[in-house]
Coordinates of C-alpha atoms in Angstrom, one line a residue:
Chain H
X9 CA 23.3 -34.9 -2.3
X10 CA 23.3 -32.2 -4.8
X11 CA 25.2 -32.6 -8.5
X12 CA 25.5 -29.3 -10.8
X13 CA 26.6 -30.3 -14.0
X14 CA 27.2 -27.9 -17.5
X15 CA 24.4 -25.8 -15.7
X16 CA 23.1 -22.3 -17.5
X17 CA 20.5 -19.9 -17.4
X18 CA 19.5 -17.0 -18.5
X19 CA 16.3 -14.5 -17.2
X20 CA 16.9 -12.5 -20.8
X21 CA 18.3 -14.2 -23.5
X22 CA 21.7 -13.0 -22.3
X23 CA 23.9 -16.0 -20.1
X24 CA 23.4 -14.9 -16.6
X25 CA 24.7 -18.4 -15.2
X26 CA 27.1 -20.4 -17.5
X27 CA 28.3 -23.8 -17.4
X28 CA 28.4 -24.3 -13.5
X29 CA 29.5 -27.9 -12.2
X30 CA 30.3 -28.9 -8.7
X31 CA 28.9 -31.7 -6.2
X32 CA 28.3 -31.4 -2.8
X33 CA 28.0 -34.2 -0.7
X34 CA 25.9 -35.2 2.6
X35 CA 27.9 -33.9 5.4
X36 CA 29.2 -30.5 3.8
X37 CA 28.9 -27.2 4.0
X38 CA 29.3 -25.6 0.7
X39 CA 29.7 -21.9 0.2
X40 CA 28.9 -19.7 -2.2
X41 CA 30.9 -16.7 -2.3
X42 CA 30.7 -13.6 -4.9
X43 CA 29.6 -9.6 -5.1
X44 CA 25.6 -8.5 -5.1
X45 CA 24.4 -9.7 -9.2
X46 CA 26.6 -12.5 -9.5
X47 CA 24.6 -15.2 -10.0
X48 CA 24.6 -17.1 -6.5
X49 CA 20.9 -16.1 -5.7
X50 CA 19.8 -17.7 -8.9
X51 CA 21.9 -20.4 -8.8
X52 CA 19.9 -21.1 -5.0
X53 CA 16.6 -20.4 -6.3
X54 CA 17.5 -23.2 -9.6
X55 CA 18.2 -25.6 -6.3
X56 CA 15.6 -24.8 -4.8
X57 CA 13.0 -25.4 -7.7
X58 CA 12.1 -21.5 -8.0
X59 CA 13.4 -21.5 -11.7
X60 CA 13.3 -24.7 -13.7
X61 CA 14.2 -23.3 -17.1
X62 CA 17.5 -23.9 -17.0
X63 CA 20.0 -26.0 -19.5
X64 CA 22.2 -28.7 -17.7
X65 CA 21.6 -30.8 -14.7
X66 CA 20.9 -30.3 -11.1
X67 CA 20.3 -32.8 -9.1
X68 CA 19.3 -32.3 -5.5
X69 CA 18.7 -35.2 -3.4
X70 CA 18.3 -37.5 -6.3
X71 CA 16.2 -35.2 -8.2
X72 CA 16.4 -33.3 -11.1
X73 CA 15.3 -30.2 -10.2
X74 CA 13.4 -28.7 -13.5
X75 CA 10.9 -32.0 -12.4
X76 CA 10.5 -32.1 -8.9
X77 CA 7.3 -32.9 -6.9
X78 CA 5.5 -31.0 -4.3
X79 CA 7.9 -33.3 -2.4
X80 CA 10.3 -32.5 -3.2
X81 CA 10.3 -29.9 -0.6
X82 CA 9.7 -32.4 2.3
X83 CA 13.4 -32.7 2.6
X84 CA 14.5 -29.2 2.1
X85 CA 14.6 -26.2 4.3
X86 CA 15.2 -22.5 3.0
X87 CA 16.2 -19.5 5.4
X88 CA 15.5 -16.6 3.2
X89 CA 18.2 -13.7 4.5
X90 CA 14.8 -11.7 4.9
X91 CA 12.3 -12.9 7.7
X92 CA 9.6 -14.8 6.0
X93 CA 7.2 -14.6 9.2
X94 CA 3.8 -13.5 9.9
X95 CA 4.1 -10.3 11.4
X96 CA 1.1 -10.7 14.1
X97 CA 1.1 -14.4 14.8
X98 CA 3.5 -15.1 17.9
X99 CA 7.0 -17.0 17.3
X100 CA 5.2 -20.6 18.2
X101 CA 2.1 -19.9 16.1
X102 CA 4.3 -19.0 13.3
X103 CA 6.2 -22.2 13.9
X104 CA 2.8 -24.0 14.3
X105 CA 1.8 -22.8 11.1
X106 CA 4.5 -24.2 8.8
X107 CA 4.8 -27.2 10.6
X108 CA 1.3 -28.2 9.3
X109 CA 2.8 -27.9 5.6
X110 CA 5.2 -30.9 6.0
X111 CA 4.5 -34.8 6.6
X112 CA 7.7 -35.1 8.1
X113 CA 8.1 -35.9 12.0
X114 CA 9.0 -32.2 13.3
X115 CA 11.4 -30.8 15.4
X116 CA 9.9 -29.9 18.6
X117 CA 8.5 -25.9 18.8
X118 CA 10.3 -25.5 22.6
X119 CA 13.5 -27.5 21.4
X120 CA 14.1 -25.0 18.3
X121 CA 13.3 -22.1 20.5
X122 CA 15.5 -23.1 22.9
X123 CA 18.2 -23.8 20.4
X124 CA 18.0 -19.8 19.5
X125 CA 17.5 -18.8 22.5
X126 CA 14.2 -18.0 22.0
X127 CA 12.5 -19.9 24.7
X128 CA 10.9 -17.2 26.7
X129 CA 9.7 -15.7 23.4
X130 CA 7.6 -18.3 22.4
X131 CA 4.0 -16.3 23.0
X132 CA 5.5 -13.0 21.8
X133 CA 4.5 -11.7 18.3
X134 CA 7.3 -11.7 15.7
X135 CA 5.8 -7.6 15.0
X136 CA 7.5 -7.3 18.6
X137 CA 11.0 -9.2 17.4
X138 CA 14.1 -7.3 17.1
X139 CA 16.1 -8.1 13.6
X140 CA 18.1 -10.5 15.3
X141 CA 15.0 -12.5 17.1
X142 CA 13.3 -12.3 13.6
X143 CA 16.2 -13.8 11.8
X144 CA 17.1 -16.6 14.3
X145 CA 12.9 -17.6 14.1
X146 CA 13.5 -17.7 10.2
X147 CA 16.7 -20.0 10.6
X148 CA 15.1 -22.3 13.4
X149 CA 11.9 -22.5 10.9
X150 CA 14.2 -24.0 7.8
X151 CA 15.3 -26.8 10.6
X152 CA 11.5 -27.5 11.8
X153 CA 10.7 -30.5 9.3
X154 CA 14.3 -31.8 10.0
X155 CA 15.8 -31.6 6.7
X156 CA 18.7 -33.0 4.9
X157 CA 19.2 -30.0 2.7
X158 CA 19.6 -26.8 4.2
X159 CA 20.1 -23.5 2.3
X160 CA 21.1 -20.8 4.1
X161 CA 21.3 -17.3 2.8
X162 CA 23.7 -14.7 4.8
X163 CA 22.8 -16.6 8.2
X164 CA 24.5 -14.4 10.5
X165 CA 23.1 -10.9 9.2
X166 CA 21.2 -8.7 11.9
X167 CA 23.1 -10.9 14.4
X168 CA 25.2 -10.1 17.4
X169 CA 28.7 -11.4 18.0
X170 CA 27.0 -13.6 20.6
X171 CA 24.3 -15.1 18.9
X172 CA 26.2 -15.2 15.5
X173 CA 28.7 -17.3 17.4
X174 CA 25.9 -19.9 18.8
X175 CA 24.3 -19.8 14.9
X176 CA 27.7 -20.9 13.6
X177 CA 28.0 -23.4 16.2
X178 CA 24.5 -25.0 15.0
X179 CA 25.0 -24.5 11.4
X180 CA 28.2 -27.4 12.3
X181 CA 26.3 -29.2 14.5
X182 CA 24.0 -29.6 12.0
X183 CA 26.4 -30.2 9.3
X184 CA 28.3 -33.2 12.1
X185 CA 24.5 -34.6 12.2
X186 CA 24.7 -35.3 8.5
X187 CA 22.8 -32.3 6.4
X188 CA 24.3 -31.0 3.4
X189 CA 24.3 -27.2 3.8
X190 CA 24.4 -24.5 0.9
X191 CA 25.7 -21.0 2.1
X192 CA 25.2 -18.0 0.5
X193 CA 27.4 -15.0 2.0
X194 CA 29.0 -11.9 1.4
X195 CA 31.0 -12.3 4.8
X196 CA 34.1 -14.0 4.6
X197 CA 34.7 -14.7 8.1
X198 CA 31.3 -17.0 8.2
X199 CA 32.7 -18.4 5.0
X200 CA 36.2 -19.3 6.4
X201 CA 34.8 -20.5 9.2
X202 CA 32.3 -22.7 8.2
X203 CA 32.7 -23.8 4.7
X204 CA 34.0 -27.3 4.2
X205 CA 34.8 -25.6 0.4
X206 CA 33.7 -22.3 -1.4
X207 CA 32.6 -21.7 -4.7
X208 CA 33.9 -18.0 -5.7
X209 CA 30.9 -17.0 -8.5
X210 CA 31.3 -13.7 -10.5
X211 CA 29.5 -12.7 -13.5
X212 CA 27.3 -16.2 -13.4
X213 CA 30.7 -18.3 -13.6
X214 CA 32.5 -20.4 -11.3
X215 CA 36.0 -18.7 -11.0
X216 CA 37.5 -20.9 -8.3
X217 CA 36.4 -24.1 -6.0
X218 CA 38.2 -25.4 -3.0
X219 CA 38.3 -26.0 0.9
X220 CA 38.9 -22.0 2.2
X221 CA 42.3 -23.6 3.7
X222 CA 43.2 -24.5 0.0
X223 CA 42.7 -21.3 -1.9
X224 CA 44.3 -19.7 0.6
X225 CA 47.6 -21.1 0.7
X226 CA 47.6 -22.2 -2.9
X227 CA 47.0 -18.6 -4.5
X228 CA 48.5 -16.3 -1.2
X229 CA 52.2 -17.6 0.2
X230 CA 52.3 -16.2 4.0
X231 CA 54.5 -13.2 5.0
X232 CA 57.0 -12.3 7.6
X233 CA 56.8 -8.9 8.2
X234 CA 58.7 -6.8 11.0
X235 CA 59.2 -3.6 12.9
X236 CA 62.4 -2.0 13.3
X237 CA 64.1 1.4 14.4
X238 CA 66.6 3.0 12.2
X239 CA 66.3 7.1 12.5
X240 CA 62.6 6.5 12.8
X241 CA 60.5 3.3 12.8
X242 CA 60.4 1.6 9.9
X243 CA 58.8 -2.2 8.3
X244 CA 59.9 -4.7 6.5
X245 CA 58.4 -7.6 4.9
X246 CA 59.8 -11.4 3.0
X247 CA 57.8 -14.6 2.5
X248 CA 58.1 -16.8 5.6
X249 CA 59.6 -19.5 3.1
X250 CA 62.2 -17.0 2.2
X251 CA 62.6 -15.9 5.8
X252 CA 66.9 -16.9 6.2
X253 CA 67.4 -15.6 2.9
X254 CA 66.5 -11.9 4.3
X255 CA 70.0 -10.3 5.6
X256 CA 68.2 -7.3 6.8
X257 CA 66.2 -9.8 9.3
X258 CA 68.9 -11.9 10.5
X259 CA 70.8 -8.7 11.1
X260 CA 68.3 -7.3 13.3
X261 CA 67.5 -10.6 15.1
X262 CA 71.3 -10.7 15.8
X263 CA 71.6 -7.0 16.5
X264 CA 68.2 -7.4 19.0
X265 CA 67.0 -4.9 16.9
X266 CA 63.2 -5.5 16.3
X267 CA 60.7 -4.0 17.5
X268 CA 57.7 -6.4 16.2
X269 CA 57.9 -9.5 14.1
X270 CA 54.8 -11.3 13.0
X271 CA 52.9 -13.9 10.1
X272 CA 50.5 -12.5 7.7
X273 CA 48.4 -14.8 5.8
X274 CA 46.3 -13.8 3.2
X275 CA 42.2 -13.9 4.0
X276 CA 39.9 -15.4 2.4
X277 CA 38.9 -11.9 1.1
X278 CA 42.1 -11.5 -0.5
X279 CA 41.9 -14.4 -2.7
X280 CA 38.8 -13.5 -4.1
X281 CA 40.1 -10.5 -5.0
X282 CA 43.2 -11.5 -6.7
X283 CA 41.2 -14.7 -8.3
X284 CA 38.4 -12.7 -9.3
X285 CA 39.8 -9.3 -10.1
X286 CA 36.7 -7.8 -7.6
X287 CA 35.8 -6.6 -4.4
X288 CA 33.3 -8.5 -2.5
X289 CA 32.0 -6.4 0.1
Chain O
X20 CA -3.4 -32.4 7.0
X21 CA -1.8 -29.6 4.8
X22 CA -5.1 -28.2 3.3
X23 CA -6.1 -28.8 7.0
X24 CA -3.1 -26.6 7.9
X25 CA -3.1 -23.8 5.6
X26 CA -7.3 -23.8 6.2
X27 CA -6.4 -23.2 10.1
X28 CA -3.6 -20.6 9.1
X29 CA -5.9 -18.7 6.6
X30 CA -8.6 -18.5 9.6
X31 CA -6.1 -17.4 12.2
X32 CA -4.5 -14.9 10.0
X33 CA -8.3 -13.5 9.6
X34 CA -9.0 -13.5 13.0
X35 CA -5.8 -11.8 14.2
X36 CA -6.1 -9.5 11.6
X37 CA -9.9 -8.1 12.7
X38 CA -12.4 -9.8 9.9
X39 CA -14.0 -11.7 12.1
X40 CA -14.4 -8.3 14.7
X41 CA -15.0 -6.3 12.1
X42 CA -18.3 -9.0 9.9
X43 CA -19.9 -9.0 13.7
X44 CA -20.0 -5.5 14.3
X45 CA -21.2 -4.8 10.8
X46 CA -23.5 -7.3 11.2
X47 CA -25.4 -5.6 13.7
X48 CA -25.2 -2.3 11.1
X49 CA -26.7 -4.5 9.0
X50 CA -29.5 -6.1 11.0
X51 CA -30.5 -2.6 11.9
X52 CA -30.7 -1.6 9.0
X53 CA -32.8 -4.0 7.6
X54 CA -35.0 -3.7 11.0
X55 CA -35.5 0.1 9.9
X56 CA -37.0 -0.4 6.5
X57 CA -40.6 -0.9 6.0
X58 CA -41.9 -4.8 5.7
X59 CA -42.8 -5.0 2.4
X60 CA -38.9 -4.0 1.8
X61 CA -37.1 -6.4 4.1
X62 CA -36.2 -8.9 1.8
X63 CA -35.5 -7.2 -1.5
X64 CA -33.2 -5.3 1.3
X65 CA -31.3 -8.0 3.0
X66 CA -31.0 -9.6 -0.5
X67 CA -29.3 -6.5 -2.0
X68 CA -26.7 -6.0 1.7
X69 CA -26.2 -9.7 1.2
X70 CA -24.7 -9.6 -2.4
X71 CA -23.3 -6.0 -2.3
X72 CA -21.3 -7.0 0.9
X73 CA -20.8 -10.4 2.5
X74 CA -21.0 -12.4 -0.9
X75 CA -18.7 -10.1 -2.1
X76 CA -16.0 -9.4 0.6
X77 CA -14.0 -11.8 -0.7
X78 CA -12.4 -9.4 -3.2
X79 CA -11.6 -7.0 -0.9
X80 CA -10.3 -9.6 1.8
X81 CA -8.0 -11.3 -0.8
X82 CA -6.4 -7.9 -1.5
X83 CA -5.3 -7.5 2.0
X84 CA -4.5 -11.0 2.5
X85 CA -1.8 -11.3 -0.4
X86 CA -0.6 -7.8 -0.5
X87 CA 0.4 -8.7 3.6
X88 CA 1.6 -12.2 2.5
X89 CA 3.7 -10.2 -0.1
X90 CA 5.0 -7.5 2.2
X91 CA 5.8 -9.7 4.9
X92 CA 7.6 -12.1 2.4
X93 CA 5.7 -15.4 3.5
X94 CA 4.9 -16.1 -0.2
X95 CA 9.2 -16.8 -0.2
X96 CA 8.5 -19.6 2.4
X97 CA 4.9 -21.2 1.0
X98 CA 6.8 -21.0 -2.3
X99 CA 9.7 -23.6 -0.8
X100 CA 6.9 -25.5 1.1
X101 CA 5.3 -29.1 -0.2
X102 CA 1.8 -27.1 -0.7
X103 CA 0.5 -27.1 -3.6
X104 CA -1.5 -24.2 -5.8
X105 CA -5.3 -25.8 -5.2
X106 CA -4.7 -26.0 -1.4
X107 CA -3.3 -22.3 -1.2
X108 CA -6.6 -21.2 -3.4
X109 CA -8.9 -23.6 -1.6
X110 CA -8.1 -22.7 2.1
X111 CA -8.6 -18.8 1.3
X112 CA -11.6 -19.7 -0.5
X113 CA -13.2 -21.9 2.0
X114 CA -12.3 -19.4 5.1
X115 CA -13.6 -16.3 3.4
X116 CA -16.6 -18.4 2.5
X117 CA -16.9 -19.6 6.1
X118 CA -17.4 -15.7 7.4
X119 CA -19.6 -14.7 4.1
X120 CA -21.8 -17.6 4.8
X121 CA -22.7 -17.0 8.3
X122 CA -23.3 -13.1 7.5
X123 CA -25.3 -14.1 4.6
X124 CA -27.3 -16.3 7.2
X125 CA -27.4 -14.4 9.5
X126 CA -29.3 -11.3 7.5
X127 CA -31.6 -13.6 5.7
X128 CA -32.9 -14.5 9.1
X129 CA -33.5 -11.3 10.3
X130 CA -34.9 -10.5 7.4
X131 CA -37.7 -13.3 7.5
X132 CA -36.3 -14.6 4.1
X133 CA -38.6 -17.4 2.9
X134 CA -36.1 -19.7 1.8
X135 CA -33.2 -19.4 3.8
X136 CA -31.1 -22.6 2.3
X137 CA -31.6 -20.5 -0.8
X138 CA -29.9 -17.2 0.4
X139 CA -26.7 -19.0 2.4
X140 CA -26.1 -21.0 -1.0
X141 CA -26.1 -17.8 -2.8
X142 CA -23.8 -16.1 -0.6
X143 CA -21.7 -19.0 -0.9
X144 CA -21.7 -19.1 -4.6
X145 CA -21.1 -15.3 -4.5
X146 CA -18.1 -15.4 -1.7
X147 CA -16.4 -18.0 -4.0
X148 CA -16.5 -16.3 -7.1
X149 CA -15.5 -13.1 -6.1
X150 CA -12.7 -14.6 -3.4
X151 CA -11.6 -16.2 -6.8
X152 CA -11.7 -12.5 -8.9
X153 CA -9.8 -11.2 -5.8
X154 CA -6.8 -13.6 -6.0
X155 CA -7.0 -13.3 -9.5
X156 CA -6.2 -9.8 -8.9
X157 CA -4.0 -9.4 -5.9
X158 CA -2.0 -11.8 -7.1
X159 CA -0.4 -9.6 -10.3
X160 CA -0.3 -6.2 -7.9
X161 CA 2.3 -5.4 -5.5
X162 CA 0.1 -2.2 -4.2
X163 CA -3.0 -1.7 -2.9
X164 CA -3.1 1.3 -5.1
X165 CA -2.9 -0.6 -8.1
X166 CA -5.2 -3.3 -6.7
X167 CA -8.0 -0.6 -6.0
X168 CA -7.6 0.5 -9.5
X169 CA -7.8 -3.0 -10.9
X170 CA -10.9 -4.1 -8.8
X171 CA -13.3 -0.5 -9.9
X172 CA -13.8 -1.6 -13.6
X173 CA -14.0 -5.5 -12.4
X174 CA -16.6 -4.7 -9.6
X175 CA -18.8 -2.4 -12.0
X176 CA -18.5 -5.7 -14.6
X177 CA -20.2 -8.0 -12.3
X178 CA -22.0 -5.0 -10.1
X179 CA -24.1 -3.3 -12.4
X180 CA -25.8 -5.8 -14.7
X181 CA -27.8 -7.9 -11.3
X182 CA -28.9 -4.3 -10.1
X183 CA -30.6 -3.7 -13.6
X184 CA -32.1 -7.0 -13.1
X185 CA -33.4 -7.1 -9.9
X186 CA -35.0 -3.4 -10.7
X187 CA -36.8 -4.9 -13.1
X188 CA -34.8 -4.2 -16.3
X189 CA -35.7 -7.8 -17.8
X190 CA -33.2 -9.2 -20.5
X191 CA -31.9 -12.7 -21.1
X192 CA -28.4 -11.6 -21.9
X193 CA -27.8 -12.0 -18.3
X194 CA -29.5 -15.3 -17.7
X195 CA -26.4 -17.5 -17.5
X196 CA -24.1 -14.1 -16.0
X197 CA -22.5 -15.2 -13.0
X198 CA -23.4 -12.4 -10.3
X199 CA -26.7 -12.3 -11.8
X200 CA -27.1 -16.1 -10.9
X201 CA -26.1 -14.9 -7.8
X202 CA -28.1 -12.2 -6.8
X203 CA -31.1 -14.3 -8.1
X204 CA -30.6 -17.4 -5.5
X205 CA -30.1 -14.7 -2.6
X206 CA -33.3 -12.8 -3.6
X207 CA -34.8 -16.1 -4.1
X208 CA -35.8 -15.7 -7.6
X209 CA -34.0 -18.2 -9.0
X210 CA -36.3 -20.4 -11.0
X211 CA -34.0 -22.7 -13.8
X212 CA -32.2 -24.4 -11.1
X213 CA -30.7 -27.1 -13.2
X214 CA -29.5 -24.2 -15.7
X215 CA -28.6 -22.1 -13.1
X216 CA -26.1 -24.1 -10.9
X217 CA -24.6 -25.7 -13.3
X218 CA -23.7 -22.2 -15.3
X219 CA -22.1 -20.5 -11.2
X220 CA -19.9 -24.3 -11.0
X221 CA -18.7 -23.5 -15.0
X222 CA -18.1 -19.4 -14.0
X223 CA -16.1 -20.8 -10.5
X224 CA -14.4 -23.3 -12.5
X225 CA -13.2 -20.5 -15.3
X226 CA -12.3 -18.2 -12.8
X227 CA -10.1 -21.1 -10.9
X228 CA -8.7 -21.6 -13.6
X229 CA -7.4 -18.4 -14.3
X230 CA -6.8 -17.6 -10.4
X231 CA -4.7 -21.6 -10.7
X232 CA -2.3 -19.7 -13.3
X233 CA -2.1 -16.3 -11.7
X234 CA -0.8 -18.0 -8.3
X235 CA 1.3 -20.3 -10.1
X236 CA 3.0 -16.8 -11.9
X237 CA 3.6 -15.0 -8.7
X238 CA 4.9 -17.9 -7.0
X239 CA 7.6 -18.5 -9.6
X240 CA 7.9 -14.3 -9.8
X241 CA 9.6 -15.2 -6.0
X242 CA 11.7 -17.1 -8.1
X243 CA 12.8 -14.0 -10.2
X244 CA 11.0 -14.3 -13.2
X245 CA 8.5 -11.4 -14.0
X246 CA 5.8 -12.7 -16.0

């Protein structure tokens, strides 16, 4: 569905994106992961045929971006992470609205409200929404002309633990029901948890690209780490590969001596960090 | 469908937002107004409300309407949407024309304007253009501020020179200017019809033009670039 090849760009002269490749195929939620300036932002808006001046190839759906149609965006749907809404229409004229923009057979208004919990809302203006309302009418308006590309920009943000939990839970459903889906987070936890792989971008490159699962226990081996008393409490640590080679441990196991013993593996978060050299949040 | 659909939007946006309220109630204003100047002044009257106000709202109107579009970030999503530029331009065009008009019609009724076909085309003429002028203008400003300062020196460009005319000051540098054109079908003094129209159709067309790349810029400014 979407093929990045040798892609760059630049807003000044100076490489802001260089040389990005990477494929994403229908069924797939792909993730792109990096600090505020690093390039994923642009690298949505090239996708989404905001900036066409760029050198290399992406193709989206079959197209090549830099030449798309007005059509293009039949089969796309963007969910800005700011509310793109009318401020005094209600949350169904606002859906109304954009509906009349697409050919496409639509999602029903009361189905996507429902899906957001946003049912009894419907005839309530969006100046009247909470953050949270506002950003789960922005998401259900990307899904309104059905498309098989979605791009989602920090979906959760504004959200409670509740309704961040039911978003996730549609972004997958979504994903099971075929779409291709482009993520674009700061959050780690959304990105471990929904990304079927995760580009990490920093300063307009690609610095690492594979399933969350993969990164993590390719770059980060899982610990053992341990409580005991000895004169006061103290902790110990040894890589759970390593875990009969640690004498101190099996002395304390046989001696009954622990206090706590548990696995640590790495985050997602801690990766990126040791991949990338930077902090992401 | 989509022109259909962004016409309907445009309307609503208007409605909800007070134009419509606001063009009635000034409307009456207007109609007493005209009702409290002698006879022999109705007409010259009306014609001079007509093109100072309803044929030129547009300017002000477009204004509000992008610089909320901007604010409330719907630009991001029309941006990502199958529209395209002409249906954007055409649907504000055609509403603001759609409230202009019937003002414009209105007045030259209760004026007892002769030929009233005469004085709805001219406001019509008048809302496009200056609709056009105002998208033209909104769509480079992120403030109202700045948009207020851009519209003074364009306003006193198209203002001043049908005022001198219609008082009387008689030159044929302004034959062929485009508000004078204007003024001159409301007032219905227009007399080269077949010079006339055709010169207001080349004026909307240069100013579409312009307005055509001005959208296309702050669409693609959503995109990041500052043009």
């Amino acid at each position: 569905m979407i093929r990045v090849k040798d892609l760059s760009f630049s807003y000044t002269g100076k490489p802001f994106l260089e040389n990005i490749s990477f494929e994403v195929g229908r069924g797939e939620i792909f993730g792109f992961l990096g600090p505020s300036g690093a390039g994923k932002s642009t690298l949505q808006k090239i996708l989404t045929g905001l900036l066409s001046d760029y050198r290399g190839s992406a193709v989206v759906n079959g197209i090549e971006v830099k030449r798309h149609t007005n059509s293009f965006y039949e089969n796309i749907g963007v969910d800005f992470e700011f509310p793109s809404l009318y401020e005094k229409l209600t949350a169904k004229q606002n859906l109304e609205f954009f509906g009349l923009l697409y050919q496409r057979k639509l999602i029903t208004i009361p189905d996507l409200l429902r899906m957001v919990h946003l049912e009894n809302d419907a005839d309530k203006k969006v100046s009247d929404f909470s953050k949270g309302m506002k950003s789960r009418l922005n998401f259900i308006k990307a899904l309104l002309h059905n498309p098989d590309i979605l791009f989602l920009d920090e979906p959760t943000s504004g959200l409670d633990p509740s309704n961040s939990y039911d978003m996730k839970k549609i972004i997958k459903a979504e994903r099971d029901r075929g779409k291709t889906i482009i993520l674009t987070t700061h959050n780690m936890l959304d990105a471990t948890e929904l990304c079927d792989r995760v580009a990490f971008i920093v300063d307009g490159k690609i610095k690492a690209l594979d399933t969350p699962h993969n990164l993590i226990m390719s770059k980060g081996a899982a610990k053992l780490c341990y409580a005991y008393f000895e004169g006061r409490e103290k902790s110990g640590e040894c890589l759970l590969s390593h875990t009969g080679s640690d004498e101190l441990l099996k002395k304390l196991i046989s001696d009954n001596k622990l206090l706590s013993i548990h696995s640590s593996e790495p985050t997602l978060n801690d990766i990126f960090m040791e991949i990338t050299g930077r902090a992401l949040q | 469908m989509r022109f259909r659909g962004l016409l309907l939007g445009d309307i609503r946006f208007q409605f909800k937002y007070g134009f419509y309220f606001l063009y009635v109630l000034l409307t009456f204003v207007f109609i007493a107004v005209i009702n409290a100047v002698p006879a022999a002044f109705k007409a010259k009257t009306a014609a001079v409300i007509i093109f100072t106000d309803p044929a030129t709202l547009g300017i002000f109107f477009m204004g509000a309407i992008i610089l909320l579009e901007k604010s409330q970030r719907v630009l991001n999503s029309l941006a990502v949407s199958p529209i395209k530029i002409w249906e954007y331009i055409a649907a504000k065009v055609v509403s603001l024309s759609i409230i202009s008009t019937t003002v414009g019609f209105v007045l030259g009724v209760a004026a007892g304007a002769g030929g009233i076909a005469s004085v709805a085309l001219g406001t019509f003429l008048g809302s496009v253009l200056f609709t056009l002028l105002g998208i033209i203008i909104a769509a480079q400003t992120n403030s109202l501020n700045r948009f207020i300062i851009t519209t003074v020196p364009a306003m006193l460009f198209l203002m001043v020179p049908p005022f001198f005319e219609l008082f009387g000051y008689d030159s044929n540098i302004f034959n062929l200017y485009p508000s004078n054109i204007v003024l001159r079908i409301i007032a219905g003094n227009a007399e080269n019809w077949l010079l006339e129209i055709p010169a207001v159709a080349m004026w909307i067309i240069f100013f579409y033009v312009i307005a055509h790349g001005r959208v296309s810029k702050m669409l693609r400014s959503i995109g990041g670039i500052k043009l």
